Amino acid sequence: MKVANKVGSGRRGGTDGATVLNGRYHLGSRLGEGADSEVFAAHDAQQGNDCALKLYRKNVVASGRASDEFLHLTRLRHRHIVSIRDVGQVRGGPFAGRLFLVTDRVPGLPFDSLATIVDQGERSRRFCASACALADALAYLHSRGLIHGDITPANIRFDADQLPILLDFGLAQPHAAGRAGTATAVFGTLGYLAPEALVGERGPQSDLFALGATLFAAWTGAAPFGVGLESIRKLRQGSCPRLSSVRPGLSDFWDDVLAGLLAPAPEQRYPGARAVLRDVLQKTGTAAAAVDLDLNAPIHSGDPLAGVFIGRKGEQARLATVLTQLAAGHSPVSVVTVEGPPGSGRRTLIQRVLREFRLALMLGTLPDFEIDDSGVVRAPTIPGATTDDAAAAWTVRMGRVADAWETRSASRPLCLLLPPGDDAEALAKIVAATEPTGRLLLLLPVTTSPVPHARSSVLNIALPPFDRNDIAALIEAAGHDQGTSPRVVEDLAQACGGNAAVAAIVVRRWLMQGFRAGGEGDAIPAVDDSAAAGLLDVGFAALEPHIRRVLIACALLPTAEAPLVVNGVDGLDPATSLRAAEAFGWLRRRDDLSPTIPSDLHRAAIMRALDAPDVADLVRRATCELPPTDARLGDAWAALGQTDRAVAAFGAAAQAALKNGLMGAGWQNLGRAHALCPGALGHAQRLELATGLGILGRFEDALRALEGPVGPPPGLA
């Protein structure tokens, strides 16, 4: 692990005073040195004022962390974030090719100088105002998709107005770069790093932990868990001491704030910096003018759900129990399958648990064992194997891999996270066929467990569908804590159909387009998001054939006819197929117990699969039994390659919907007809479609709808 202490931790000294970068920046004394950079006092000859210049070592440019990653920092404009003036590369001289970053120079005292203020009233006032200012700065930063990565008292200084300024963006990165499962080298300052950051995972919640540790140090004069390597051990030994027990003088409310920032698990902390700011403003009565952020203003970019993982606590606990037993060399099972549809959070759950165990291994609080999540199944080649005996050779190779793992685990218990796939499932079956040794454990995310659940050497952890309670928690985690109506939560739950990844997409879109655009709103956005569509397409294809047929029957055929077609599909009891479809989140029961597709996203994914050869009989039956104004008739004809009939069917459905005042459905069906055959719409229908698209804000699509040839009105030809 590589942990770098930042500015102020290195040697101090000066340059010869004559070095000029790019004909503009005159370097002065060296202010500090870190693992990958040096910081100099500098004078900007072009602007005629002083600045701070961070000069990165050549390996930073060579490793790809260069201009693209830092250019967006120059667009940050916030009262409590240092102004980043320039980024670039040195064009010549002894530093040629090196990346540099230029900021305003803030020469004031470091943030923890607050602890030295003798007057308790003044210290308390400055502390509360500074906490609001820094939470505001982080809310601004996170809303633009960035994390700071190294918030410490040394990286916050007071300006001439005694306001805190957040400095040193050398470790700033987009949210996605610190997503769970992307463990990298560890950079930061020990004592302020969040537990997950110690194993290479950083996100907005990591910044919140660092903020909490920084506020603690600013009030007490010491980091909550100490500094250096000892801080890691103290961090794992217990919760943070209450602020008031170390140094009184603040209201008890601040004990709760610091506890909410310094919780060991990211999901136990405040859901976001906006929530911290709102909480502090409401409880302390700090004037809103002390911060720049309008709490009701829209957030224009960034992911409000970055790093969020909701629920699954029971499933995490079951996996953690097995890993604890493995560390002791007494695992009762040799295979754990985490079962759920694509997007249910299988791999994320595994990585969350493995993160905690990596940290425990680092601290020496568990017996030593090996965790390998490289995702590579290395199968030894068989010398002399020919094409004729390829299947036999493959079987032998799989056996040798399993034997190699057994040998490897003899000296040190071994946990392996396998990637989904046929090879991994074959290996899981081989390992599960033998008695557990207690020292080897395979973890495998699956859609359907490849080994019988009843086998004593296998533990299957099935992930339940995402429900309305999970949706409510997801909304709260995004920082929307103003109270969402139960009806909206229920609508969101129905729209996601129990799929965790689809839930994130739907809730994210609702937050960005509804609440964050100026109010909660009533309508749930019914958008065929490409990310959700691709995810559901993969999930539908992974279902067994009899489940897919049941779903197509329920989605395509008249409600009264669906049970008749379902009955006897593939010789199975229809109830079996229906229960399986429900378990995978593709069906739900109405109050009258009849099956229904949970959302438009799920229905669209089913309809995209109508061209499969094994469901052609159901599609042909639909063309005979669906009424002429049913849009599903258009889907059926399109799947059979009958474009003219499909266009006519969508046109008829559109006319019926518009006549009945169902404008959204009417515009949608006109759009589908237009997409199949752009010249099929008449003038009136083309105008109607363009009007609808314009109302929805899709102005470019509206203009395109008015272009091109004009045909007879669909449905009337």
XYZ file of C-alpha atoms in Angstrom:
717
model
C 0.000 0.000 0.000
C 1.238 3.455 -0.820
C 0.039 6.258 1.449
C 1.309 9.691 0.590
C 1.283 12.559 3.049
C 0.536 15.720 1.122
C 1.733 19.336 1.107
C 3.730 20.282 4.162
C 4.996 16.761 4.848
C 8.126 16.983 2.731
C 11.380 18.879 2.996
C 11.393 22.627 2.673
C 13.855 24.747 0.846
C 14.188 27.070 -2.092
C 15.079 27.235 -5.757
C 17.663 29.469 -7.307
C 14.935 32.038 -7.850
C 15.654 32.193 -11.570
C 13.552 29.299 -12.851
C 10.743 30.460 -15.146
C 8.124 28.042 -16.507
C 6.673 28.677 -19.953
C 7.934 32.235 -19.848
C 5.320 33.169 -17.245
C 5.683 31.574 -13.813
C 8.747 32.585 -11.750
C 9.377 29.923 -9.117
C 10.238 30.984 -5.590
C 10.741 28.904 -2.469
C 9.590 25.333 -2.224
C 6.567 25.156 0.069
C 6.375 21.387 0.276
C 6.875 18.046 -1.417
C 4.637 15.021 -1.757
C 4.913 11.586 -3.322
C 4.253 12.789 -6.854
C 4.745 16.567 -6.783
C 6.440 19.637 -5.359
C 4.713 22.900 -4.475
C 6.407 26.246 -5.010
C 5.589 29.813 -4.233
C 5.484 31.528 -7.622
C 4.886 34.854 -9.288
C 2.659 35.090 -12.352
C 4.367 37.596 -14.633
C 1.328 37.735 -16.919
C -1.149 38.590 -14.160
C 1.368 40.427 -11.994
C 0.492 38.629 -8.743
C 1.616 35.746 -6.551
C 0.325 32.181 -6.825
C 1.108 28.614 -5.802
C 2.420 26.208 -8.427
C 2.297 22.443 -8.029
C 4.840 20.729 -10.259
C 4.177 17.043 -10.873
C 6.865 14.495 -11.444
C 7.298 12.974 -14.878
C 5.661 9.696 -13.887
C 2.318 11.490 -13.419
C 2.243 12.448 -17.089
C 3.554 9.059 -18.166
C 0.848 7.254 -16.203
C -1.939 9.119 -17.969
C -3.060 11.350 -15.079
C -2.539 14.512 -17.044
C -4.350 17.371 -18.690
C -7.747 15.735 -19.298
C -8.094 14.849 -15.633
C -7.201 18.326 -14.378
C -8.619 20.687 -17.000
C -12.120 20.466 -15.539
C -10.754 21.813 -12.250
C -10.220 25.210 -13.876
C -14.008 25.509 -14.250
C -14.655 25.310 -10.499
C -15.992 28.586 -9.115
C -16.839 28.579 -5.416
C -16.180 30.992 -2.560
C -14.561 28.293 -0.418
C -12.605 26.432 -3.092
C -9.241 27.786 -4.158
C -9.283 29.265 -7.658
C -7.408 27.021 -10.038
C -5.907 29.338 -12.591
C -4.085 27.131 -15.018
C -2.962 23.614 -15.870
C -0.456 22.633 -18.473
C 2.881 21.052 -19.267
C 6.291 22.656 -19.050
C 7.564 23.346 -22.568
C 11.311 23.454 -21.942
C 14.142 23.643 -19.444
C 14.962 21.180 -16.646
C 11.266 20.437 -15.994
C 10.262 19.894 -19.637
C 7.233 17.639 -20.101
C 6.081 17.811 -16.496
C 2.486 18.672 -15.631
C 1.820 21.726 -13.464
C -1.197 23.128 -11.665
C -1.447 26.805 -10.687
C -3.763 28.110 -7.956
C -4.264 31.261 -5.946
C -1.966 31.388 -2.973
C -3.758 31.414 0.383
C -1.128 32.412 2.936
C -3.357 32.270 6.025
C -3.256 29.870 8.960
C -4.199 26.185 8.560
C -7.666 25.083 9.544
C -6.685 23.410 12.807
C -5.492 26.793 14.113
C -9.117 27.156 15.251
C -8.229 24.976 18.224
C -5.813 27.645 19.517
C -8.437 30.413 19.774
C -8.744 31.176 23.481
C -12.136 32.885 23.434
C -14.637 30.019 23.433
C -17.462 32.067 21.934
C -15.287 33.217 19.050
C -13.944 29.710 18.519
C -17.475 28.273 18.468
C -18.730 30.913 16.035
C -15.809 30.396 13.650
C -16.160 26.615 13.863
C -19.886 26.584 12.971
C -19.452 29.009 10.080
C -16.449 27.059 8.757
C -18.309 23.729 8.946
C -21.131 25.186 6.848
C -18.688 26.656 4.358
C -16.813 23.374 3.876
C -19.986 21.287 3.589
C -21.158 23.795 0.989
C -17.882 23.455 -0.922
C -18.112 19.652 -0.912
C -21.757 19.728 -2.044
C -20.690 21.919 -4.959
C -17.742 19.666 -5.787
C -19.670 16.380 -5.561
C -22.547 17.753 -7.632
C -20.077 18.247 -10.456
C -18.975 14.638 -10.365
C -15.703 15.216 -8.461
C -14.251 14.068 -5.157
C -11.416 15.910 -3.442
C -9.630 12.855 -2.071
C -7.421 14.517 0.572
C -9.358 16.760 2.941
C -7.152 17.540 5.965
C -6.518 20.603 8.157
C -3.293 21.203 6.214
C -5.256 21.426 2.954
C -7.641 24.094 4.286
C -6.423 27.590 5.043
C -8.095 30.783 6.150
C -8.024 33.745 3.796
C -7.762 37.418 4.722
C -11.476 37.450 5.698
C -10.944 34.463 8.024
C -12.987 32.213 5.739
C -11.825 28.629 5.050
C -10.529 27.819 1.566
C -10.223 24.208 0.371
C -6.826 23.667 -1.266
C -4.745 21.002 -3.007
C -6.707 19.183 -5.679
C -3.830 16.874 -6.591
C -5.891 13.797 -5.715
C -9.189 15.048 -7.126
C -10.882 12.599 -9.454
C -14.298 11.781 -10.937
C -16.708 9.733 -8.802
C -16.449 6.711 -11.110
C -12.699 6.446 -10.611
C -13.234 5.595 -6.960
C -16.173 3.225 -7.407
C -16.333 0.096 -5.325
C -14.456 -2.763 -6.852
C -11.801 -0.587 -8.483
C -9.149 -0.900 -5.802
C -6.024 1.073 -6.619
C -2.937 2.381 -4.859
C -3.852 4.280 -1.704
C -3.092 7.996 -1.549
C -4.011 10.428 1.175
C -3.156 11.311 4.753
C -3.389 8.664 7.459
C -5.704 9.775 10.224
C -8.097 11.382 7.741
C -8.559 8.519 5.269
C -11.884 6.694 5.432
C -11.731 2.919 6.029
C -12.739 2.121 2.445
C -10.071 4.504 1.129
C -7.445 2.420 2.943
C -8.186 -0.425 0.520
C -8.252 1.817 -2.546
C -11.948 2.747 -2.804
C -12.837 6.437 -2.792
C -16.102 8.261 -3.288
C -18.152 11.177 -1.938
C -18.643 9.360 1.383
C -14.857 9.161 1.766
C -14.705 12.944 1.520
C -17.391 13.185 4.209
C -15.344 10.998 6.552
C -12.299 13.209 5.950
C -14.430 16.298 6.603
C -15.538 14.810 9.924
C -11.956 14.035 10.966
C -10.873 17.538 9.910
C -13.647 19.230 11.912
C -12.769 17.066 14.926
C -9.119 18.148 14.676
C -10.071 21.799 14.217
C -12.019 21.791 17.498
C -9.845 19.531 19.651
C -6.397 20.005 18.121
C -6.008 16.286 17.305
C -7.392 13.873 14.717
C -10.116 11.574 16.124
C -8.066 8.392 15.669
C -4.596 9.891 15.810
C -2.257 10.055 12.812
C 0.029 7.641 11.001
C -0.272 3.864 11.019
C -1.603 3.775 14.565
C -4.731 5.587 13.379
C -5.705 2.573 11.279
C -5.714 0.266 14.283
C -7.676 2.726 16.440
C -10.160 3.206 13.629
C -11.033 -0.485 13.655
C -11.025 -0.892 17.418
C -14.005 1.303 18.104
C -16.166 4.231 17.140
C -15.005 7.807 17.212
C -14.923 9.416 20.688
C -17.668 11.953 21.226
C -16.457 15.452 20.431
C -17.766 16.862 23.710
C -15.864 14.228 25.720
C -12.558 15.433 24.285
C -13.235 19.169 24.396
C -16.557 20.652 25.519
C -17.940 23.961 24.386
C -20.233 22.994 21.484
C -23.844 21.839 21.644
C -24.573 18.110 21.782
C -25.809 18.386 18.221
C -22.208 18.429 17.009
C -21.591 15.042 18.622
C -24.292 13.649 16.326
C -22.917 15.449 13.273
C -19.420 14.069 13.784
C -20.808 10.580 14.450
C -22.730 10.800 11.156
C -19.582 11.789 9.303
C -17.147 9.357 10.958
C -19.218 6.154 10.814
C -16.983 3.246 9.716
C -19.169 2.155 6.763
C -19.994 4.591 3.924
C -23.687 3.705 3.985
C -23.867 4.619 7.702
C -22.680 8.185 7.118
C -24.628 11.200 5.974
C -26.068 10.527 2.509
C -24.300 13.571 1.095
C -22.716 16.943 1.797
C -26.016 18.686 1.020
C -27.627 16.753 3.876
C -24.825 17.806 6.245
C -25.223 21.430 5.254
C -29.006 21.367 5.587
C -28.751 19.682 8.997
C -26.226 22.189 10.342
C -28.145 25.210 9.043
C -31.404 24.001 10.566
C -30.004 22.970 13.967
C -27.539 25.793 14.570
C -29.460 28.682 13.058
C -26.405 29.679 11.044
C -27.342 32.380 8.551
C -27.921 31.025 5.074
C -25.850 33.913 3.767
C -22.774 32.188 5.193
C -22.862 29.740 2.290
C -23.228 30.047 -1.443
C -25.437 27.041 -2.173
C -29.152 27.446 -2.729
C -30.484 24.246 -1.160
C -33.305 24.075 -3.698
C -31.169 24.815 -6.751
C -30.780 22.130 -9.385
C -27.602 20.102 -9.564
C -26.573 20.200 -13.187
C -24.142 17.308 -13.322
C -22.625 14.526 -11.264
C -24.192 11.336 -9.988
C -26.418 11.738 -6.897
C -26.190 7.992 -6.260
C -22.437 7.549 -6.670
C -21.093 5.080 -4.126
C -24.539 4.311 -2.673
C -25.354 0.715 -1.722
C -28.731 0.105 -0.100
C -29.985 -2.845 1.931
C -28.757 -6.446 1.657
C -27.547 -6.366 5.284
C -28.704 -9.892 6.033
C -27.049 -11.247 2.893
C -23.807 -9.415 3.716
C -23.852 -10.880 7.227
C -24.236 -14.443 5.895
C -21.262 -14.043 3.592
C -19.183 -12.394 6.329
C -19.841 -15.346 8.645
C -18.469 -17.807 6.085
C -15.374 -15.666 5.454
C -14.676 -15.481 9.187
C -14.848 -19.268 9.344
C -12.552 -19.543 6.328
C -9.959 -17.295 8.006
C -9.876 -19.786 10.877
C -9.533 -22.679 8.408
C -12.976 -24.090 9.209
C -15.311 -22.993 6.422
C -18.312 -25.360 6.360
C -18.844 -24.741 2.638
C -16.510 -24.550 -0.344
C -18.771 -22.569 -2.726
C -20.929 -19.505 -2.116
C -23.183 -18.435 -4.981
C -24.796 -14.986 -4.829
C -27.888 -15.348 -6.986
C -29.922 -12.667 -8.696
C -30.715 -11.167 -12.108
C -28.241 -8.837 -13.833
C -28.263 -5.529 -11.998
C -29.318 -6.972 -8.639
C -26.006 -6.016 -7.005
C -24.436 -9.465 -6.720
C -20.823 -8.492 -7.360
C -21.163 -5.205 -5.452
C -22.359 -7.079 -2.374
C -19.380 -9.433 -2.557
C -16.930 -6.556 -2.982
C -18.440 -4.691 -0.017
C -17.843 -7.657 2.265
C -14.363 -8.339 0.875
C -13.432 -4.693 1.516
C -14.101 -5.096 5.228
C -12.055 -8.275 5.384
C -9.131 -6.721 3.517
C -9.057 -3.959 6.102
C -9.236 -6.488 8.940
C -6.313 -8.389 7.392
C -4.341 -5.159 7.108
C -4.867 -4.506 10.815
C -4.136 -8.075 11.857
C -7.500 -8.552 13.571
C -8.153 -11.835 11.707
C -6.040 -14.915 11.076
C -4.154 -14.477 7.813
C -5.821 -15.713 4.632
C -5.647 -14.804 0.944
C -8.295 -12.923 -1.044
C -7.965 -13.174 -4.825
C -10.531 -11.198 -6.827
C -8.444 -10.768 -9.963
C -11.231 -12.404 -11.947
C -8.840 -14.655 -13.859
C -9.356 -18.391 -14.126
C -5.989 -19.755 -15.136
C -6.349 -23.197 -16.711
C -3.070 -25.062 -17.404
C -2.687 -26.321 -20.971
C -2.572 -30.049 -21.673
C 0.495 -30.965 -23.770
C -0.384 -32.913 -26.890
C -4.137 -32.257 -26.740
C -5.836 -32.344 -30.157
C -9.072 -30.928 -31.516
C -10.686 -34.370 -31.337
C -10.283 -34.619 -27.605
C -10.884 -30.895 -26.859
C -13.838 -31.593 -24.569
C -11.908 -34.160 -22.584
C -8.891 -31.869 -22.403
C -11.116 -29.024 -21.142
C -12.466 -31.268 -18.386
C -8.948 -32.267 -17.381
C -7.861 -28.624 -17.318
C -10.749 -27.661 -15.071
C -9.829 -30.491 -12.721
C -6.227 -29.338 -12.626
C -7.294 -25.785 -11.790
C -9.366 -27.050 -8.876
C -6.446 -29.216 -7.696
C -4.085 -26.244 -7.924
C -6.427 -24.196 -5.745
C -6.605 -26.958 -3.172
C -2.805 -27.130 -3.073
C -2.529 -23.356 -2.807
C -4.972 -23.241 0.114
C -3.058 -25.881 2.086
C -0.532 -23.330 3.344
C -2.918 -20.379 3.578
C -6.740 -20.335 3.410
C -7.855 -19.003 0.032
C -10.947 -17.034 -1.043
C -11.452 -16.669 -4.802
C -13.991 -14.390 -6.485
C -14.726 -15.895 -9.902
C -16.142 -13.996 -12.878
C -19.537 -15.157 -14.175
C -19.265 -17.629 -17.023
C -19.270 -21.274 -18.053
C -15.707 -21.957 -16.876
C -16.402 -20.541 -13.428
C -19.631 -22.514 -13.067
C -17.876 -25.707 -14.159
C -15.164 -25.129 -11.560
C -17.757 -24.435 -8.880
C -19.399 -27.790 -9.636
C -16.057 -29.593 -9.423
C -15.134 -28.015 -6.101
C -18.655 -28.526 -4.701
C -18.506 -32.227 -5.559
C -15.840 -32.836 -2.911
C -15.946 -32.514 0.845
C -15.032 -29.006 2.041
C -11.480 -28.710 3.338
C -12.377 -25.592 5.310
C -9.543 -23.701 3.625
C -10.846 -23.034 0.100
C -13.861 -20.867 -0.748
C -15.160 -19.895 -4.187
C -17.442 -16.862 -4.517
C -19.532 -16.768 -7.679
C -22.215 -14.245 -8.782
C -24.858 -16.142 -10.771
C -28.295 -15.644 -12.288
C -29.259 -19.220 -11.428
C -27.136 -21.345 -9.128
C -25.191 -23.937 -11.192
C -25.010 -26.376 -8.285
C -27.877 -27.849 -6.233
C -28.749 -25.701 -3.218
C -29.244 -28.757 -1.025
C -25.595 -29.816 -1.390
C -23.918 -29.355 1.991
C -20.778 -27.839 0.472
C -22.705 -24.985 -1.191
C -24.284 -21.869 0.293
C -26.646 -20.028 -2.046
C -27.441 -16.421 -1.123
C -30.434 -15.257 -3.167
C -30.889 -11.492 -3.431
C -34.526 -10.426 -2.983
C -36.124 -7.897 -5.326
C -35.707 -4.209 -4.513
C -38.853 -3.103 -2.664
C -40.447 0.209 -1.705
C -38.404 0.411 1.519
C -35.205 0.136 -0.512
C -36.459 2.844 -2.883
C -37.167 5.172 0.055
C -33.664 4.527 1.419
C -32.175 5.186 -2.020
C -33.944 8.552 -2.229
C -32.719 9.499 1.238
C -29.168 8.422 0.373
C -29.243 10.815 -2.567
C -29.762 13.702 -0.159
C -33.503 14.160 -0.745
C -34.585 14.127 2.897
C -37.531 16.510 2.645
C -40.079 13.696 2.681
C -41.313 11.911 -0.410
C -44.962 10.931 -0.624
C -45.714 7.196 -0.245
C -47.490 7.228 -3.599
C -44.381 8.474 -5.395
C -42.258 5.848 -3.646
C -44.733 3.171 -4.704
C -44.724 4.423 -8.301
C -40.926 4.372 -8.361
C -40.902 0.848 -6.920
C -43.275 -0.353 -9.615
C -41.227 1.343 -12.325
C -38.056 -0.523 -11.324
C -39.733 -3.918 -11.033
C -37.490 -5.023 -8.167
C -34.232 -4.623 -10.092
C -31.636 -2.674 -8.087
C -29.769 -1.281 -11.094
C -32.971 -0.205 -12.841
C -34.074 1.360 -9.546
C -30.896 3.441 -9.494
C -31.535 4.576 -13.076
C -35.183 5.465 -12.446
C -34.553 7.217 -9.114
C -31.548 9.079 -10.516
C -33.614 10.331 -13.456
C -36.499 11.303 -11.169
C -34.160 13.250 -8.887
C -32.438 15.066 -11.724
C -35.574 15.830 -13.775
C -38.092 16.269 -10.984
C -37.017 17.314 -7.491
C -33.744 18.907 -8.561
C -35.407 20.828 -11.361
C -37.516 22.819 -8.933
C -39.913 20.488 -7.142
C -40.714 16.886 -6.413
C -43.402 16.546 -9.043
C -45.960 13.803 -9.431
C -44.976 12.040 -12.636
C -42.373 9.303 -12.736
C -40.264 9.720 -15.903
C -41.118 6.893 -18.294
C -37.987 7.094 -20.410
C -36.511 4.166 -22.313
C -33.094 4.840 -20.857
C -30.430 3.035 -22.879
C -28.597 1.875 -19.771
C -31.722 0.315 -18.294
C -32.760 -1.123 -21.666
C -29.426 -2.853 -22.174
C -29.452 -4.183 -18.635
C -32.961 -5.594 -18.950
C -32.215 -7.111 -22.356
C -29.343 -9.068 -20.820
C -31.516 -10.093 -17.885
C -34.353 -11.295 -20.101
C -32.003 -13.320 -22.306
C -30.611 -15.031 -19.194
C -34.036 -16.399 -18.195
C -34.935 -19.978 -18.959
C -37.036 -20.492 -22.127
C -40.241 -21.391 -20.292
C -40.018 -18.181 -18.219
C -39.474 -16.065 -21.347
C -42.527 -17.644 -23.010
C -44.668 -16.947 -19.976
C -43.579 -13.327 -19.942
C -44.184 -12.873 -23.671
C -47.637 -14.388 -23.287
C -48.457 -12.009 -20.429
C -47.032 -8.962 -22.218
C -48.297 -9.615 -25.746
C -51.602 -11.452 -25.610
C -54.951 -10.184 -24.326
C -55.129 -10.518 -20.553
C -57.853 -13.128 -20.727
C -55.870 -15.245 -23.193
C -52.483 -15.200 -21.427
C -53.292 -17.893 -18.808
C -54.503 -20.213 -21.587
C -51.205 -19.909 -23.452
C -49.186 -20.160 -20.256
C -50.972 -23.367 -19.334
C -48.872 -26.312 -20.380
C -45.909 -24.328 -21.774
C -43.031 -26.770 -22.300
C -44.923 -29.355 -20.287
C -44.455 -27.419 -17.048
C -46.995 -26.437 -14.456
C -47.808 -22.798 -15.362
C -47.632 -21.840 -11.703
C -43.968 -22.862 -11.676
C -43.121 -20.521 -14.549
C -45.156 -17.675 -13.065
C -43.479 -18.032 -9.665
C -40.046 -18.052 -11.320
C -40.892 -14.910 -13.300
C -42.005 -13.211 -10.082
C -38.834 -14.273 -8.262
C -36.703 -12.655 -10.965
C -38.707 -9.409 -10.767
C -40.382 -9.707 -14.186
C -43.949 -10.201 -12.934
C -46.013 -8.900 -10.078
C -49.539 -9.727 -8.929
C -52.446 -7.305 -9.113
C -54.957 -7.121 -6.300
C -57.021 -9.727 -8.175
C -53.871 -11.945 -8.274
C -53.618 -11.753 -12.067
C -50.016 -11.409 -13.344
C -48.805 -8.106 -14.771
C -45.515 -6.758 -16.117
C -44.034 -4.424 -13.454
C -42.973 -1.468 -15.620
C -42.845 -0.023 -19.122
C -39.077 -0.634 -19.153
C -39.623 -4.350 -18.526
C -42.425 -4.528 -21.074
C -40.246 -2.839 -23.717
C -37.455 -5.356 -23.086
C -39.904 -8.237 -23.556
C -41.233 -6.722 -26.764
C -37.700 -6.402 -28.138
C -37.399 -10.188 -27.866
C -40.457 -10.992 -30.016
C -38.329 -11.877 -33.050
C -36.874 -14.974 -31.348
C -37.756 -18.128 -33.362
C -39.025 -20.054 -30.338
C -41.863 -17.552 -29.698
C -43.062 -17.105 -33.293
C -46.210 -19.120 -32.516
C -47.160 -16.704 -29.725
C -46.535 -13.694 -31.966
C -48.698 -15.117 -34.791
C -51.462 -15.876 -32.318
C -51.334 -12.264 -31.113
C -51.967 -10.956 -34.645
C -55.244 -12.904 -34.667
C -56.464 -12.063 -31.169
C -55.407 -8.478 -30.460
C -57.886 -5.684 -31.324
C -56.849 -3.359 -34.182
C -56.270 -0.364 -31.886
C -53.913 -2.250 -29.532
C -50.307 -1.050 -29.946
C -49.094 -4.576 -29.187
C -50.432 -5.582 -32.593
C -47.828 -3.269 -34.116
C -45.098 -4.986 -32.075
C -46.272 -8.377 -33.295
C -46.349 -7.401 -36.969
C -42.930 -5.730 -36.647
C -41.483 -8.914 -35.119
C -42.843 -10.911 -38.077
C -41.240 -8.467 -40.529
C -44.572 -7.018 -41.741
C -43.579 -3.340 -41.641
C -46.640 -1.957 -43.481
C -49.027 -3.753 -41.157
C -46.987 -2.686 -38.114
C -47.119 0.983 -39.193
C -50.873 0.773 -39.736
C -51.355 -0.845 -36.323
C -49.309 1.825 -34.530
C -51.204 4.501 -36.434
C -54.573 3.093 -35.407
C -53.434 2.826 -31.797
C -52.212 6.423 -31.923
C -55.515 7.721 -33.292
C -57.492 5.870 -30.629
C -55.255 7.177 -27.840
C -55.405 10.787 -29.040
C -59.194 10.573 -29.422
C -59.480 9.408 -25.802
C -57.194 12.169 -24.511
C -54.221 9.847 -23.890
C -51.765 12.237 -25.467
C -48.565 10.592 -24.276
C -49.554 7.182 -25.631
C -50.702 8.769 -28.868
C -47.402 10.582 -29.433
C -45.448 7.468 -28.528
C -47.272 5.315 -31.079
C -46.975 7.962 -33.799
C -43.254 8.023 -33.076
C -43.020 4.244 -33.414
C -44.795 4.346 -36.746
C -42.483 7.133 -37.896
C -39.414 5.185 -36.761
C -40.455 2.109 -38.764
C -41.256 4.069 -41.898
C -40.377 7.809 -41.838
C -42.529 8.545 -44.919
C -45.655 6.861 -43.585
C -47.167 9.756 -41.609
C -49.506 12.298 -43.150
C -49.287 16.058 -42.557
C -51.663 16.062 -39.594
C -49.968 13.104 -37.906
C -46.507 14.566 -38.557
C -47.596 17.855 -36.945
C -49.162 16.028 -34.015
C -45.940 14.073 -33.442
C -43.777 17.213 -33.663
C -46.065 19.008 -31.216
C -45.795 16.169 -28.713
C -42.019 15.972 -29.011
C -41.799 19.717 -28.521
C -43.901 19.548 -25.359
C -41.519 16.884 -24.069
C -38.561 19.158 -24.785
C -37.186 17.006 -27.619
C -36.903 19.889 -30.051
C -34.357 18.349 -32.417
C -36.504 15.215 -32.749
C -39.519 17.444 -33.384
C -37.734 19.183 -36.256
C -36.690 15.847 -37.753
C -40.287 14.639 -37.547
C -41.327 17.484 -39.853
C -38.685 16.650 -42.456
C -38.781 14.087 -45.257
C -41.540 12.661 -47.470
C -45.165 12.578 -46.412
C -47.401 9.549 -46.847
C -51.047 8.660 -46.198
C -52.232 8.768 -42.584
C -51.305 5.472 -40.867
C -54.275 3.382 -39.902
C -56.421 4.964 -42.652
C -54.590 3.655 -45.735
